[in-house]
Short mmCIF file of C-alpha atoms and ligand atoms in Angstrom, two decimals:
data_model
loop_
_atom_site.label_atom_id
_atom_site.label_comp_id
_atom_site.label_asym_id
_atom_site.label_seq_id
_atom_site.Cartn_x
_atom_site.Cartn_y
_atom_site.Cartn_z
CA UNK A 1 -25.59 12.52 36.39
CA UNK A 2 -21.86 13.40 36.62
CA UNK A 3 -20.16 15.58 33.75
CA UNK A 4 -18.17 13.78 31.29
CA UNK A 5 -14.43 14.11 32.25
CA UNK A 6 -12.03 15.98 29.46
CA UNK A 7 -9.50 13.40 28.64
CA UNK A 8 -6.88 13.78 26.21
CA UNK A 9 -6.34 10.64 24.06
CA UNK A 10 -3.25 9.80 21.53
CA UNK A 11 -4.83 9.52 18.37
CA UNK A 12 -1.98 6.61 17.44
CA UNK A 13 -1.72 4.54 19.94
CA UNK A 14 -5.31 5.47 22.36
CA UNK A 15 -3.64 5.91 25.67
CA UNK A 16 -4.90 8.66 27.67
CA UNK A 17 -4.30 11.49 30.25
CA UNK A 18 -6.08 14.03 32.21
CA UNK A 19 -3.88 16.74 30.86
CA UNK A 20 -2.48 17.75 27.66
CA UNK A 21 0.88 17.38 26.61
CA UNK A 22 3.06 18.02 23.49
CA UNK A 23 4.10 14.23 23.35
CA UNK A 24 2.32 10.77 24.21
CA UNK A 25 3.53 9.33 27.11
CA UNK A 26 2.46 6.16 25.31
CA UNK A 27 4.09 6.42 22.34
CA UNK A 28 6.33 9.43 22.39
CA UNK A 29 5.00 10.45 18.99
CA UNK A 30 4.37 14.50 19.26
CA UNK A 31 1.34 16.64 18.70
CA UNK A 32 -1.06 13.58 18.72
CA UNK A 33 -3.06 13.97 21.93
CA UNK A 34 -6.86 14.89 21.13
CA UNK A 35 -9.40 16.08 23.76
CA UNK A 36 -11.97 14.00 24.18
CA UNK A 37 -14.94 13.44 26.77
CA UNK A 38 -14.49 10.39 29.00
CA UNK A 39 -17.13 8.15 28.90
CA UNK A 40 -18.04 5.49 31.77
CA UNK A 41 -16.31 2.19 30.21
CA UNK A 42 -19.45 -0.06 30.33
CA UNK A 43 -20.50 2.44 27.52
CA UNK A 44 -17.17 2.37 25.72
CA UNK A 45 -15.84 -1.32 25.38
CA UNK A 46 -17.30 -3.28 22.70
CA UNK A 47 -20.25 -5.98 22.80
CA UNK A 48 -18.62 -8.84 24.29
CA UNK A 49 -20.12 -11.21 21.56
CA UNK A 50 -21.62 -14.64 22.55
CA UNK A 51 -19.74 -17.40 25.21
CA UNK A 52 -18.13 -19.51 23.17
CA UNK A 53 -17.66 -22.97 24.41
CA UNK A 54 -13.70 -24.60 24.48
CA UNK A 55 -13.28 -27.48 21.70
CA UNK A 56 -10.39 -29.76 21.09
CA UNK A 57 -8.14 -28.50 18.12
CA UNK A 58 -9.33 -31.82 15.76
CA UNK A 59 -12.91 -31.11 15.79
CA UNK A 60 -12.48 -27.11 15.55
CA UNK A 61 -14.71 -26.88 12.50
CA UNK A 62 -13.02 -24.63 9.63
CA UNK A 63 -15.69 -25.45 6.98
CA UNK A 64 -16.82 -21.60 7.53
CA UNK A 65 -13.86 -20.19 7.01
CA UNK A 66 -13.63 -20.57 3.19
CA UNK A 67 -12.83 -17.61 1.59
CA UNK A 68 -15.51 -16.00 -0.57
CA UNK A 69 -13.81 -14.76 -3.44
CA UNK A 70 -14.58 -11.31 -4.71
CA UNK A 71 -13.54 -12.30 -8.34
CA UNK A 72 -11.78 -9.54 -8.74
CA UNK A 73 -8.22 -11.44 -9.17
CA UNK A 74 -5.67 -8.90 -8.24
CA UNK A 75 -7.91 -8.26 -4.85
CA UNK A 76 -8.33 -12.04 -4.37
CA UNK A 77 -4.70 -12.48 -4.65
CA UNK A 78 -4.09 -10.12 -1.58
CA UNK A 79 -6.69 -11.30 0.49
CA UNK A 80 -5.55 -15.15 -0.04
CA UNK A 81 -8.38 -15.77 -2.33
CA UNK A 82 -10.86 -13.91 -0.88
CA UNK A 83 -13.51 -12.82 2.48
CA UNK A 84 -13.39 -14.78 5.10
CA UNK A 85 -16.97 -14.84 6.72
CA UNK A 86 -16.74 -14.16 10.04
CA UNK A 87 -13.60 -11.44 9.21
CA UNK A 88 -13.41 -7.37 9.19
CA UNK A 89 -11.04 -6.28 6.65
CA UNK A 90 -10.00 -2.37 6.78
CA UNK A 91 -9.22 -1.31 3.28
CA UNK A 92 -6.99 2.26 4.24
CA UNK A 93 -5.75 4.83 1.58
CA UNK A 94 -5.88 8.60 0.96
CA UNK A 95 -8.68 10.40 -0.62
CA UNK A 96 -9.60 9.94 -4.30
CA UNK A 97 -6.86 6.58 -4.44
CA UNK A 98 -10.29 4.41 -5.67
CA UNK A 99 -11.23 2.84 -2.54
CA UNK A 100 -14.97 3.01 -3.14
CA UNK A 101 -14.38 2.16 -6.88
CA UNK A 102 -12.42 -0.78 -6.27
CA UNK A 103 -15.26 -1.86 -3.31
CA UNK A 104 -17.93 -1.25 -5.48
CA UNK A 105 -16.49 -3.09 -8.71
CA UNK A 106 -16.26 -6.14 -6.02
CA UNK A 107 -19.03 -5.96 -4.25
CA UNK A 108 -21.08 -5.78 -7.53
CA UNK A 109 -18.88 -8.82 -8.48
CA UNK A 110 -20.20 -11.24 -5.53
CA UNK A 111 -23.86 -9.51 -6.20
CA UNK A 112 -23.95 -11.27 -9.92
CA UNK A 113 -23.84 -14.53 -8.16
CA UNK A 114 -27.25 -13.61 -6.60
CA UNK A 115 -25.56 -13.29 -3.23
CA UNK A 116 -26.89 -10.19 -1.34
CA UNK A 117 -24.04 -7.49 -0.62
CA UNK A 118 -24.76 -4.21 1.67
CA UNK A 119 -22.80 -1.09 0.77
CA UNK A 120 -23.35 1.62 3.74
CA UNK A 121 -22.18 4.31 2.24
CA UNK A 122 -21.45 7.40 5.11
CA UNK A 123 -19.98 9.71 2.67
CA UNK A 124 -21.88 9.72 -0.55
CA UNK A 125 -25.54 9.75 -1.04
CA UNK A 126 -26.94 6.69 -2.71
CA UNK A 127 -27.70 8.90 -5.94
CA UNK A 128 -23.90 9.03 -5.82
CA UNK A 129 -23.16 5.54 -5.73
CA UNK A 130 -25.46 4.46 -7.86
CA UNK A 131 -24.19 6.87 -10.64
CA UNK A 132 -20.57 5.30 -10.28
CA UNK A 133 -21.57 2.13 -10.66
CA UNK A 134 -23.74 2.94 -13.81
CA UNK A 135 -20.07 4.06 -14.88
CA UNK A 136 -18.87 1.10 -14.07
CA UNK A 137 -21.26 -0.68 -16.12
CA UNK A 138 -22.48 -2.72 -13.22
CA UNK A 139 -26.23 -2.29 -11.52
CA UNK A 140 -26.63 -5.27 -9.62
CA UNK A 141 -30.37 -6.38 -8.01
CA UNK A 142 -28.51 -7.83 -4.95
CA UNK A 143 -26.10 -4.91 -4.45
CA UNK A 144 -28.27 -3.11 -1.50
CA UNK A 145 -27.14 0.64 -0.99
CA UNK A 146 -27.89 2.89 2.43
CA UNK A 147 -26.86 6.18 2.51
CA UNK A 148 -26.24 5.93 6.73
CA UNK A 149 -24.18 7.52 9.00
CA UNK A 150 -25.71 5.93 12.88
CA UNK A 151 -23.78 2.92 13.83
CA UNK A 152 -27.64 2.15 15.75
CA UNK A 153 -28.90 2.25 12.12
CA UNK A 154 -26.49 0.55 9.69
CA UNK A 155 -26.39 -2.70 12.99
CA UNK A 156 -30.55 -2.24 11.93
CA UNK A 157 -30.00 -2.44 8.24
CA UNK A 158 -27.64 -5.61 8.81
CA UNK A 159 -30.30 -7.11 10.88
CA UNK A 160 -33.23 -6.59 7.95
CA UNK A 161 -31.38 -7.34 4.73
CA UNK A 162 -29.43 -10.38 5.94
CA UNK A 163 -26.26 -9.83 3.58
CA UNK A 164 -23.56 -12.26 3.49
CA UNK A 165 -21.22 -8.74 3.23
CA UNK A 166 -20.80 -5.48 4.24
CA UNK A 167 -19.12 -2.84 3.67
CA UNK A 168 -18.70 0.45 5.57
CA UNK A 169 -17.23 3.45 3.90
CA UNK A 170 -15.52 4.95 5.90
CA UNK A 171 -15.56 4.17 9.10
CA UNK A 172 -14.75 7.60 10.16
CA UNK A 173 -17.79 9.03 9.40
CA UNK A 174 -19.89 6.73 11.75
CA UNK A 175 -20.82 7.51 15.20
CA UNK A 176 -22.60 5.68 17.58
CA UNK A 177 -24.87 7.94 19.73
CA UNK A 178 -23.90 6.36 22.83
CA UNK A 179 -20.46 7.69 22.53
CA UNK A 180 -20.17 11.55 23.51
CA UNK A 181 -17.11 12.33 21.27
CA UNK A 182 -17.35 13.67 18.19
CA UNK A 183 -17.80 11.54 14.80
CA UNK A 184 -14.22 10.70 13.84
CA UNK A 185 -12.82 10.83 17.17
CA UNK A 186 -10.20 8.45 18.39
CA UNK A 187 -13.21 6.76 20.73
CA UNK A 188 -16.09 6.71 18.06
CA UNK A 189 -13.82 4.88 15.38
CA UNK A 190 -12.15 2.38 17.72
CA UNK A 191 -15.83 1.82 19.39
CA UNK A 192 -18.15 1.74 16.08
CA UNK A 193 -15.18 -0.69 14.70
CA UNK A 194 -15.25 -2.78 17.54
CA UNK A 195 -19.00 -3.11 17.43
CA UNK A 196 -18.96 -3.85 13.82
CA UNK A 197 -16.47 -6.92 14.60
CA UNK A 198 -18.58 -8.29 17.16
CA UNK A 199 -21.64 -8.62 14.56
CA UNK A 200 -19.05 -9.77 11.60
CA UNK A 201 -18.21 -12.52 14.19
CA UNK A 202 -21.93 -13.28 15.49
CA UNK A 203 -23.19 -13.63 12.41
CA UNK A 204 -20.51 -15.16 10.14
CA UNK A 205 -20.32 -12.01 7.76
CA UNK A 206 -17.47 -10.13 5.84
CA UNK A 207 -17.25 -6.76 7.10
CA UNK A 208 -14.96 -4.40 4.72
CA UNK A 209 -14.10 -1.14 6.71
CA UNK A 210 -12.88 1.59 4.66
CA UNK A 211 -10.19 3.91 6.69
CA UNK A 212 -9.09 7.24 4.90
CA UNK A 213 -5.14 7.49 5.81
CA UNK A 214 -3.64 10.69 7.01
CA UNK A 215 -0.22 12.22 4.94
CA UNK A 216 2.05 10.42 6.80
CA UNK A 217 0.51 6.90 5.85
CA UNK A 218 -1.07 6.21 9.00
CA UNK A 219 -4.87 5.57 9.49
CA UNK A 220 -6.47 8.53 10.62
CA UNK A 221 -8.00 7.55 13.95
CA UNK A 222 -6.00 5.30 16.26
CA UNK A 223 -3.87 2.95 15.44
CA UNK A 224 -5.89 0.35 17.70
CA UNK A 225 -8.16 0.03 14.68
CA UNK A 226 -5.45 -2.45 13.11
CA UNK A 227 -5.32 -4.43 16.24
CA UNK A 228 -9.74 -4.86 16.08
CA UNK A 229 -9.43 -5.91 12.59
CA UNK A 230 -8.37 -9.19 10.91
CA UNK A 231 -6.36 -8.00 8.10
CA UNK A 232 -5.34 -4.64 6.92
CA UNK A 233 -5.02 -3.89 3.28
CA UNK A 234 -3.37 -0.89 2.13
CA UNK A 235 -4.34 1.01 -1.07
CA UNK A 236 -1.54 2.74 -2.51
CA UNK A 237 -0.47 4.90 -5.40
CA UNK A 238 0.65 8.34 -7.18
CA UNK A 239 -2.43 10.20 -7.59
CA UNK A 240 -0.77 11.81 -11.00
CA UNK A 241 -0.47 8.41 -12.57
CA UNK A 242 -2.81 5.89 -13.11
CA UNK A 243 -1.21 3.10 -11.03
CA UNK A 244 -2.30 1.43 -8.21
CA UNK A 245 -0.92 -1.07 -5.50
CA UNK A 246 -2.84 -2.91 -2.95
CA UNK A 247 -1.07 -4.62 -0.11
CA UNK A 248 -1.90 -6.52 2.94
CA UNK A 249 -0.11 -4.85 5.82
CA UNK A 250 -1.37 -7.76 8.15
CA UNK A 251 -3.87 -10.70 7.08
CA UNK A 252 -4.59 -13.16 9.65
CA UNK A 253 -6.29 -15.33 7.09
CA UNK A 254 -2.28 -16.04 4.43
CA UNK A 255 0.74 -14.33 3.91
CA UNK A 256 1.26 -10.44 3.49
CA UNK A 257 3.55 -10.53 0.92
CA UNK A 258 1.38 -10.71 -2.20
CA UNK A 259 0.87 -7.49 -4.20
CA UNK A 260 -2.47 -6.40 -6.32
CA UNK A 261 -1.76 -3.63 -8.92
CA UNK A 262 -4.69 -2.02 -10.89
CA UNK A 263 -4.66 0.79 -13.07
CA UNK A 264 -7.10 3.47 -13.01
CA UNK A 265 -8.89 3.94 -15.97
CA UNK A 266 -12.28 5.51 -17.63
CA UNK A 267 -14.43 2.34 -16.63
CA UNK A 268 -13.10 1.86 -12.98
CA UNK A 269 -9.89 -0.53 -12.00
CA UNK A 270 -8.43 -2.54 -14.02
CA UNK A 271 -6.15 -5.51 -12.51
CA UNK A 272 -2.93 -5.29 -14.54
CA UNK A 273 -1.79 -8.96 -15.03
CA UNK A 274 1.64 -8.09 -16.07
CA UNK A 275 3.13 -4.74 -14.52
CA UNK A 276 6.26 -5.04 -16.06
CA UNK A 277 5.34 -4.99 -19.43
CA UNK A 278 3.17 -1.41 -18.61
CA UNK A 279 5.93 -0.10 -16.78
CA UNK A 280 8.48 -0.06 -19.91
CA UNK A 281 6.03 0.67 -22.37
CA UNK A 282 7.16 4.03 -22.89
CA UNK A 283 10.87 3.36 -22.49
CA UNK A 284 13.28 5.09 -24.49
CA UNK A 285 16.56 3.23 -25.38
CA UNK A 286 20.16 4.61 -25.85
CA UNK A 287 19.24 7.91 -23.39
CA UNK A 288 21.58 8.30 -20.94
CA UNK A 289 20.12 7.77 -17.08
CA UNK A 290 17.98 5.19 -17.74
CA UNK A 291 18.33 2.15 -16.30
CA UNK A 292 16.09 -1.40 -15.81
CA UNK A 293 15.74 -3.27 -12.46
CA UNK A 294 14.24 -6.37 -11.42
CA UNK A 295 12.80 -5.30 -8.01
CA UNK A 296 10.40 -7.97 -5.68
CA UNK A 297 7.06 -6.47 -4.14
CA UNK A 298 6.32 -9.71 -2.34
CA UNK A 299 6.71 -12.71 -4.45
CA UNK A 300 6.06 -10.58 -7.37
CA UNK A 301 8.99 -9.43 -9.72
CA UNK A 302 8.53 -6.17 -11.36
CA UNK A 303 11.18 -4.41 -13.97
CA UNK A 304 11.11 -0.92 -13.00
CA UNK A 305 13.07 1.85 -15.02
CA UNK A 306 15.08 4.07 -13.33
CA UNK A 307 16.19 7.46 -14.31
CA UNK A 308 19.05 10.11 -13.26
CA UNK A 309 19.51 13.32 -14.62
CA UNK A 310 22.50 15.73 -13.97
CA UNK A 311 22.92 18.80 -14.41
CA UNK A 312 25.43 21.91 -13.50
CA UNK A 313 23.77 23.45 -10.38
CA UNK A 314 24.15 27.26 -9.65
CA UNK A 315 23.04 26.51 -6.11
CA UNK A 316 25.43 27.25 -3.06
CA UNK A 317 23.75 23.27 -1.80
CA UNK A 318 23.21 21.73 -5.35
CA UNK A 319 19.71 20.25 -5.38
CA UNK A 320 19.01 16.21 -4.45
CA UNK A 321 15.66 15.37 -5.58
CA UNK A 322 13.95 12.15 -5.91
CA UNK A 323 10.47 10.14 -6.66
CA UNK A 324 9.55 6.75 -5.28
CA UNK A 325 13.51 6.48 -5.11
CA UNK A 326 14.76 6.92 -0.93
CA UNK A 327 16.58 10.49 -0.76
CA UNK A 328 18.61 9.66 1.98
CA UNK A 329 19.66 6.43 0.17
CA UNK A 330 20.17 8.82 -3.22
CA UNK A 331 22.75 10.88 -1.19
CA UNK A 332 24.52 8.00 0.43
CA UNK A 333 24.99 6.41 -3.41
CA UNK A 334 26.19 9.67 -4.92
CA UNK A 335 28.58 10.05 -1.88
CA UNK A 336 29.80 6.27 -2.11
CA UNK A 337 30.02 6.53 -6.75
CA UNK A 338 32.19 9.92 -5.62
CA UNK A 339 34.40 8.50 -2.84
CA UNK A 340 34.66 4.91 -4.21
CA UNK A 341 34.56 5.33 -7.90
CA UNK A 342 35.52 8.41 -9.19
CA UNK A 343 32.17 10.61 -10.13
CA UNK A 344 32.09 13.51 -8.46
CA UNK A 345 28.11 14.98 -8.20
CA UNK A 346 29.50 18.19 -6.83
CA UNK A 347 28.21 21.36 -8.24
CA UNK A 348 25.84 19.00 -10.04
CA UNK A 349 22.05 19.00 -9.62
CA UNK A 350 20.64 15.74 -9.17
CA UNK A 351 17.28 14.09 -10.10
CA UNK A 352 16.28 10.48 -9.68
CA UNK A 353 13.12 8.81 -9.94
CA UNK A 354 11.67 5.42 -10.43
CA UNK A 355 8.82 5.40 -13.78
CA UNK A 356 5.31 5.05 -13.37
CA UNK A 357 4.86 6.15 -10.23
CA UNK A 358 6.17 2.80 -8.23
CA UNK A 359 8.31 3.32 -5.30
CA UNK A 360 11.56 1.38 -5.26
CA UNK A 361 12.40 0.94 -1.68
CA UNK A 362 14.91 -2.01 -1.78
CA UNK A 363 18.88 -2.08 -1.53
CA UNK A 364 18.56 -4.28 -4.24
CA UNK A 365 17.86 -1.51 -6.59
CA UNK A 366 21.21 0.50 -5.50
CA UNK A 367 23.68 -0.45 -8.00
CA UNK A 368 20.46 -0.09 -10.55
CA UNK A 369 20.43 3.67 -9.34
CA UNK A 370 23.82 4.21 -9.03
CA UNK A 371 24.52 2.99 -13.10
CA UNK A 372 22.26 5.43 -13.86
CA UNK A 373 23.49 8.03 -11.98
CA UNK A 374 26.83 7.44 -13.38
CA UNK A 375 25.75 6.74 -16.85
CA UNK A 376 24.00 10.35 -16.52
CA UNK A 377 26.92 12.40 -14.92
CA UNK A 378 28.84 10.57 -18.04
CA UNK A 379 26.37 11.76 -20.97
CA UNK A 380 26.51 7.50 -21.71
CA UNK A 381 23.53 5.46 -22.28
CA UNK A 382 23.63 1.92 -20.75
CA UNK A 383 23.36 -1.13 -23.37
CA UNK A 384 19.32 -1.46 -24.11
CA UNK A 385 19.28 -5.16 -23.43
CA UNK A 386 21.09 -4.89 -19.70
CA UNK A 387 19.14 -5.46 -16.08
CA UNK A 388 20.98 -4.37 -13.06
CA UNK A 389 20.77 -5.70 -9.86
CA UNK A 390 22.42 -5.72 -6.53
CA UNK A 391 23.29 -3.58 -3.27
CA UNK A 392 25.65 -0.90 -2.78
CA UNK A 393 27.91 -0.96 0.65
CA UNK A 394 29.93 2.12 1.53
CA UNK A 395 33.33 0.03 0.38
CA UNK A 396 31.93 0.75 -3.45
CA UNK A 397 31.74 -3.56 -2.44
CA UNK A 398 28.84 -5.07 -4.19
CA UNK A 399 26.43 -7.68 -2.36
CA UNK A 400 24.17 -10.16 -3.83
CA UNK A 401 20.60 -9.93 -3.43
CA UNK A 402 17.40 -12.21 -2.67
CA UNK A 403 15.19 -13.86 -5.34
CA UNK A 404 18.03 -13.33 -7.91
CA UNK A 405 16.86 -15.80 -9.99
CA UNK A 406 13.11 -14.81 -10.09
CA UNK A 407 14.22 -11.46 -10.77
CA UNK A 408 16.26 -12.15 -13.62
CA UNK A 409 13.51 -15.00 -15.34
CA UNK A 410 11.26 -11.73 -15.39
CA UNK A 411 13.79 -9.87 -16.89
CA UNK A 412 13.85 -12.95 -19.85
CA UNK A 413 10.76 -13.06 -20.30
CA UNK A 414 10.64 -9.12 -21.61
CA UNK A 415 13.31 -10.42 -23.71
CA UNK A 416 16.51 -8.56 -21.56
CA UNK A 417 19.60 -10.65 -22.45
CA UNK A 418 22.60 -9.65 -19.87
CA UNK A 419 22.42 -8.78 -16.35
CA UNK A 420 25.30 -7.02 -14.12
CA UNK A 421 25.23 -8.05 -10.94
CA UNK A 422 27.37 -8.90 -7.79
CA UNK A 423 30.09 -11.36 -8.30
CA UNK A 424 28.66 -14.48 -6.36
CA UNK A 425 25.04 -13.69 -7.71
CA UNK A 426 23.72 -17.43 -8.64
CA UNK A 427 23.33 -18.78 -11.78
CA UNK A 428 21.31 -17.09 -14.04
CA UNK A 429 18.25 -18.81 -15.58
CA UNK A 430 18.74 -19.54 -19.66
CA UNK A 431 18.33 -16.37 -22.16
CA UNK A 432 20.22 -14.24 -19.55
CA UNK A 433 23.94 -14.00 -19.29
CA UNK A 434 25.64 -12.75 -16.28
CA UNK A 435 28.04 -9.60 -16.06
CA UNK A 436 29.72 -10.43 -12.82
CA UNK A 437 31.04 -7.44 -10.94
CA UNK A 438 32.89 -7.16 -7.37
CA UNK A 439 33.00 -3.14 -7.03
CA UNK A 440 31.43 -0.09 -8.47
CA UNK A 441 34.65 0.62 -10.08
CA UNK A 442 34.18 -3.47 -12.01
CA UNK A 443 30.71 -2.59 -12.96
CA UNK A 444 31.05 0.86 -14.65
CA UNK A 445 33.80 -0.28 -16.71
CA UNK A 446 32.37 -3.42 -17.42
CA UNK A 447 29.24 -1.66 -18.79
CA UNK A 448 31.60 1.05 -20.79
CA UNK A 449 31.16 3.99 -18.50
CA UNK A 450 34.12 6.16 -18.18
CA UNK A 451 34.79 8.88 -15.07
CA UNK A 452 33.89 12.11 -17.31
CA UNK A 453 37.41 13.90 -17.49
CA UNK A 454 36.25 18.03 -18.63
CA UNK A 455 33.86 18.72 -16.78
CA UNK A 456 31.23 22.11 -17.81
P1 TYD B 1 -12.86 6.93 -5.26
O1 TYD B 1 -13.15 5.48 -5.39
O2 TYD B 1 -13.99 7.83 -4.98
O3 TYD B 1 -11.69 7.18 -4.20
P2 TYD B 1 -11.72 7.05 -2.59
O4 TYD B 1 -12.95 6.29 -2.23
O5 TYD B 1 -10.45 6.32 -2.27
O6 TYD B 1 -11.70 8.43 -2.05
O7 TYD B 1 -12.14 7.32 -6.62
C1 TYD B 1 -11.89 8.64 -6.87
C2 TYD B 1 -11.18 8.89 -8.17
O8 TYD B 1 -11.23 7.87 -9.12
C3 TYD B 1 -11.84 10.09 -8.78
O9 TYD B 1 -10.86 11.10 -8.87
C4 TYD B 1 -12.33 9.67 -10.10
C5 TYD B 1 -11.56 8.43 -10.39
N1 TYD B 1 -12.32 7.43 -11.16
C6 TYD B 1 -11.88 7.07 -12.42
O10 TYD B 1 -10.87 7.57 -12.93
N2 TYD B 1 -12.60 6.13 -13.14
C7 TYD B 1 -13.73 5.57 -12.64
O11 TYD B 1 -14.34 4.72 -13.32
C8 TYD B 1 -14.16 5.95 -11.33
C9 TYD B 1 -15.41 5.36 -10.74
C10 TYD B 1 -13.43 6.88 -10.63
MG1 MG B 2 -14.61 7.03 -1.16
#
C-alpha cells in the first residue's frame, strides 16, 4: 500500500498544496496552512446519498419540510420557526457561550412531546449531561444521551434509536476512522460533517452540529463546513455579562435577519422578550456621557445606552478605548466633533462603550456616540427623555438612517418623548417629537451642549 502523501491544507478555505507556505494561495489569509495526510479521494468525499429522480416544480412535494419547532421562542424565531427535517444546522460560538445549555433546554423541549431526540455528546460524559439538565429542571424519557466520539458509532446509534433529531456536540471532536488525519483536522470535520448531511437528508432528520469558533469569530475547522450545512447560526455574547445573541449567519430555510437574545441565568437560558427594557434597567439619568439609541439587529429595535468618559490623559498618545463600540469609527467621530464642531479630545483620554455587553456596529449609532462624547468632554448630561439617532459624515453633515420610524416607536414605547435626529428624518410616530438637526454643530446646541471654554 502506498504512504499517505503530507499535504498542507488551509484550514479556512480547504485548498491544498504539497508544500508549506506562510499564506494560502487560496485565500491569501496567513499562517493557516495545516499538515495533513492525503488520503485517496474515494475515501474522502462524502456518501453520495440516494439517486434522486427529476420532478416538475408543481408536484415537488414540500409537506416534509415543515419546520419542527423547538419551542424555545427566541431559537424558533431565528430558525424561521423551527428544524427543518431533512436540514443540518451548525450552531458555532466560543467555549462556555451556552451552546450545549441552550441545545439541551431544546432538545428536552421537543422530547416532552414524546418525540425521541438523540444528544451525542463528544465532549462530556453522559454523567455530565445528565447533571445539567437535572439543573435545568428537565429529565426527559425521550431525550436519548451517548457519550460517542466514532462517526462509525454515533451513524450506528442513529440507525438503532430512530430519532426524529440529532444533535452532535461538537463536531470537532468526531473522527471517522477511515480518515488518517487527526480528530479536528480540516479533513475529519469537513468529512464527518459531510457524512452526517448525507444521513440528515436520507432519512428526513434534523441534524444540529455544534462548531466551537476560534478568537477571530471564525469556525475552527474550515470554512467549507458553512457551505455542507443548511443554515448557520451564530451564538454570540460577552462572557462577563449575562447576555446572549443568536443569529443566523445563513438559513436556507427564511431570512437571516431575525435576532434571538437570552440571558444566562441560574436555571439555564432564558429568552428575553423585551431587550430594551433589560438593557436600561440600570440607567442612571442626568450623568454626563450617557446617551440612548435606537439601534436595528435585524428587524428587531433595541435602545442601547451609550457611554463616554473623558478624562485629562498624561500619555504622550492619549488612550482610545472602546467596548462593543468600533475603535476605528470612535477615532474618526472624535476627529470629525474636533475638526467640525469645536471639541477638541486632545490630551484627553477617551472611553466609550455600549451597556450590557451588546455591540453597536451601525453608522446609525454615530451621532448617538458622538452626543455623548461631547456631552462628556462638556461635564453636561443630555435631557433624560432624548433618543439619538443618525450617521455622522466627515462634513460634521448629518444623514438619515433606515427603519427610523421603528426605531423611534421602540423608543415610545419605554416612554422616551424627543428624538434628535437628521433634518429630513421622517415623521415621527405619536408620543415622540422630533429635534431636527443638519450638522453636529445644530445638534449640540440644540441639545444645550456648549464647546467647554477652560479647559484642566
Ligand atoms: P455551556 O452550555 O457548557 O457552553 P458551551 O457548550 O458553549 O461551551 O455553558 C457553559 C456556561 O454556562 C458555564 O460557564 C456555566 C453556565 N451555566 C449557567 O450559568 N447556568 C446554567 O443553568 C448552565 C447549565 C450553565
Ligand atoms: Mg459545550
Amino acid at each position: 500500500m502506498a504512504r499517505p502523501r503530507t499535504v498542507f491544507r488551509c484550514a479556512e478555505c480547504g485548498t491544498t498544496v504539497p508544500k508549506w507556505a506562510g499564506r494560502c494561495p487560496g485565500c491569501e489569509e496567513w499562517n493557516t496552512l495545516i499538515e495533513e495526510f492525503d488520503v485517496a479521494p474515494s475515501a474522502t468525499t462524502a456518501v453520495l446519498g440516494p439517486r434522486d429522480e427529476p420532478t416538475p416544480i408543481s408536484e415537488v412535494d414540500v409537506a416534509e419540510w415543515q419546520a419542527r419547532p423547538t419551542r424555545i421562542d427566541e431559537l424558533d424565531r431565528v430558525l424561521g420557526g423551527g428544524l427543518v427535517p431533512g436540514s443540518v444546522t451548525l450552531i458555532g460560538g466560543e467555549p462556555g457561550i451556552g451552546k450545549s445549555t441552550l441545545l439541551l433546554q431544546a432538545m428536552a423541549a421537543i422530547a416532552t412531546e414524546g418525540v425521541t431526540v438523540l444528544y451525542i455528546s463528544a465532549e462530556e460524559s453522559k454523567q455530565q449531561v445528565r447533571l445539567r439538565a437535572e439543573r435545568l429542571g428537565t429529565l426527559q424519557p425521550t431525550l436519548w444521551l451517548a457519550s460517542e466520539t466514532s462517526l462509525p458509532h454515533i451513524l450506528d446509534h442513529i440507525d438503532r434509536i430512530g430519532p426524529t433529531v440529532v444533535i452532535v456536540d461538537s463536531i470537532q471532536s468526531v473522527h471517522h476512522p477511515d480518515i488518517s488525519s487527526a480528530p479536528g483536522s480540516v479533513a475529519q470535520v469537513r468529512d464527518c460533517a459531510a457524512r452526517l448531511v448525507a444521513t440528515a437528508k436520507s432519512r428526513d432528520l434534523a441534524i444540529v452540529l455544534v462548531g466551537h469558533v476560534t478568537k477571530e469569530g471564525g469556525l475552527a475547522g474550515p470554512r467549507v463546513l458553512e457551505h455542507v450545512v443548511d443554515t448557520v447560526l451564530a451564538f454570540e455574547g460577552d462572557r462577563h455579562h449575562a447576555l446572549r445573541l443568536l443569529r443566523a449567519a445563513k438559513h436556507r430555510f427564511g431570512a437571516t435577519d431575525q435576532l434571538g437574545l437570552f440571558e444566562m441565568t441560574g436555571d439555564g437560558l432564558v429568552g428575553v422578550p423585551d431587550p430594551s427594557r433589560l438593557f436600561l434597567a440600570d440607567r442612571r439619568r442626568g450623568v454626563s456621557g450617557s446617551v440612548v439609541v435606537p439601534t436595528m439587529e435585524g428587524h428587531r429595535p433595541l435602545l442601547v445606552e451609550l457611554q463616554a468618559l473623558v478624562t485629562r490623559s498624561s500619555l504622550a498618545s492619549p488612550r482610545r478605548s472602546s467596548q462593543g463600540v468600533d475603535n476605528g469609527r470612535l477615532s474618526l467621530l472624535l476627529a470629525v466633533l474636533a475638526e467640525r464642531a469645536g471639541f477638541s479630545f486632545a490630551e484627553r483620554d477617551v472611553y466609550a462603550l455600549a451597556v450590557g455587553g451588546v455591540k453597536v456596529a451601525e453608522p446609525a449609532a454615530d451621532l448617538g456616540l458622538t452626543m455623548a462624547l461631547a456631552s462628556a468632554l462638556a461635564g453636561q448630561p443630555l435631557p433624560a427623555d432624548l433618543v439619538v439617532c443618525g450617521e455622522v459624515g466627515l462634513g460634521g453633515e448629518l444623514r438619515q438612517v433606515a427603519h427610523c420610524e421603528r426605531r423611534l416607536a421602540e423608543a415610545a414605547r419605554l416612554g422616551f418623548t424627543r428624538a434628535l435626529v437628521p433634518r429630513l428624518s421622517p415623521e415621527p410616530p405619536e408620543g415622540i417629537t422630533a429635534i431636527r438637526v443638519g450638522s453636529l454643530t445644530e445638534a449640540v446646541s440644540a441639545i444645550g451642549i456648549t464647546v467647554p471654554s477652560s479647559r484642566g
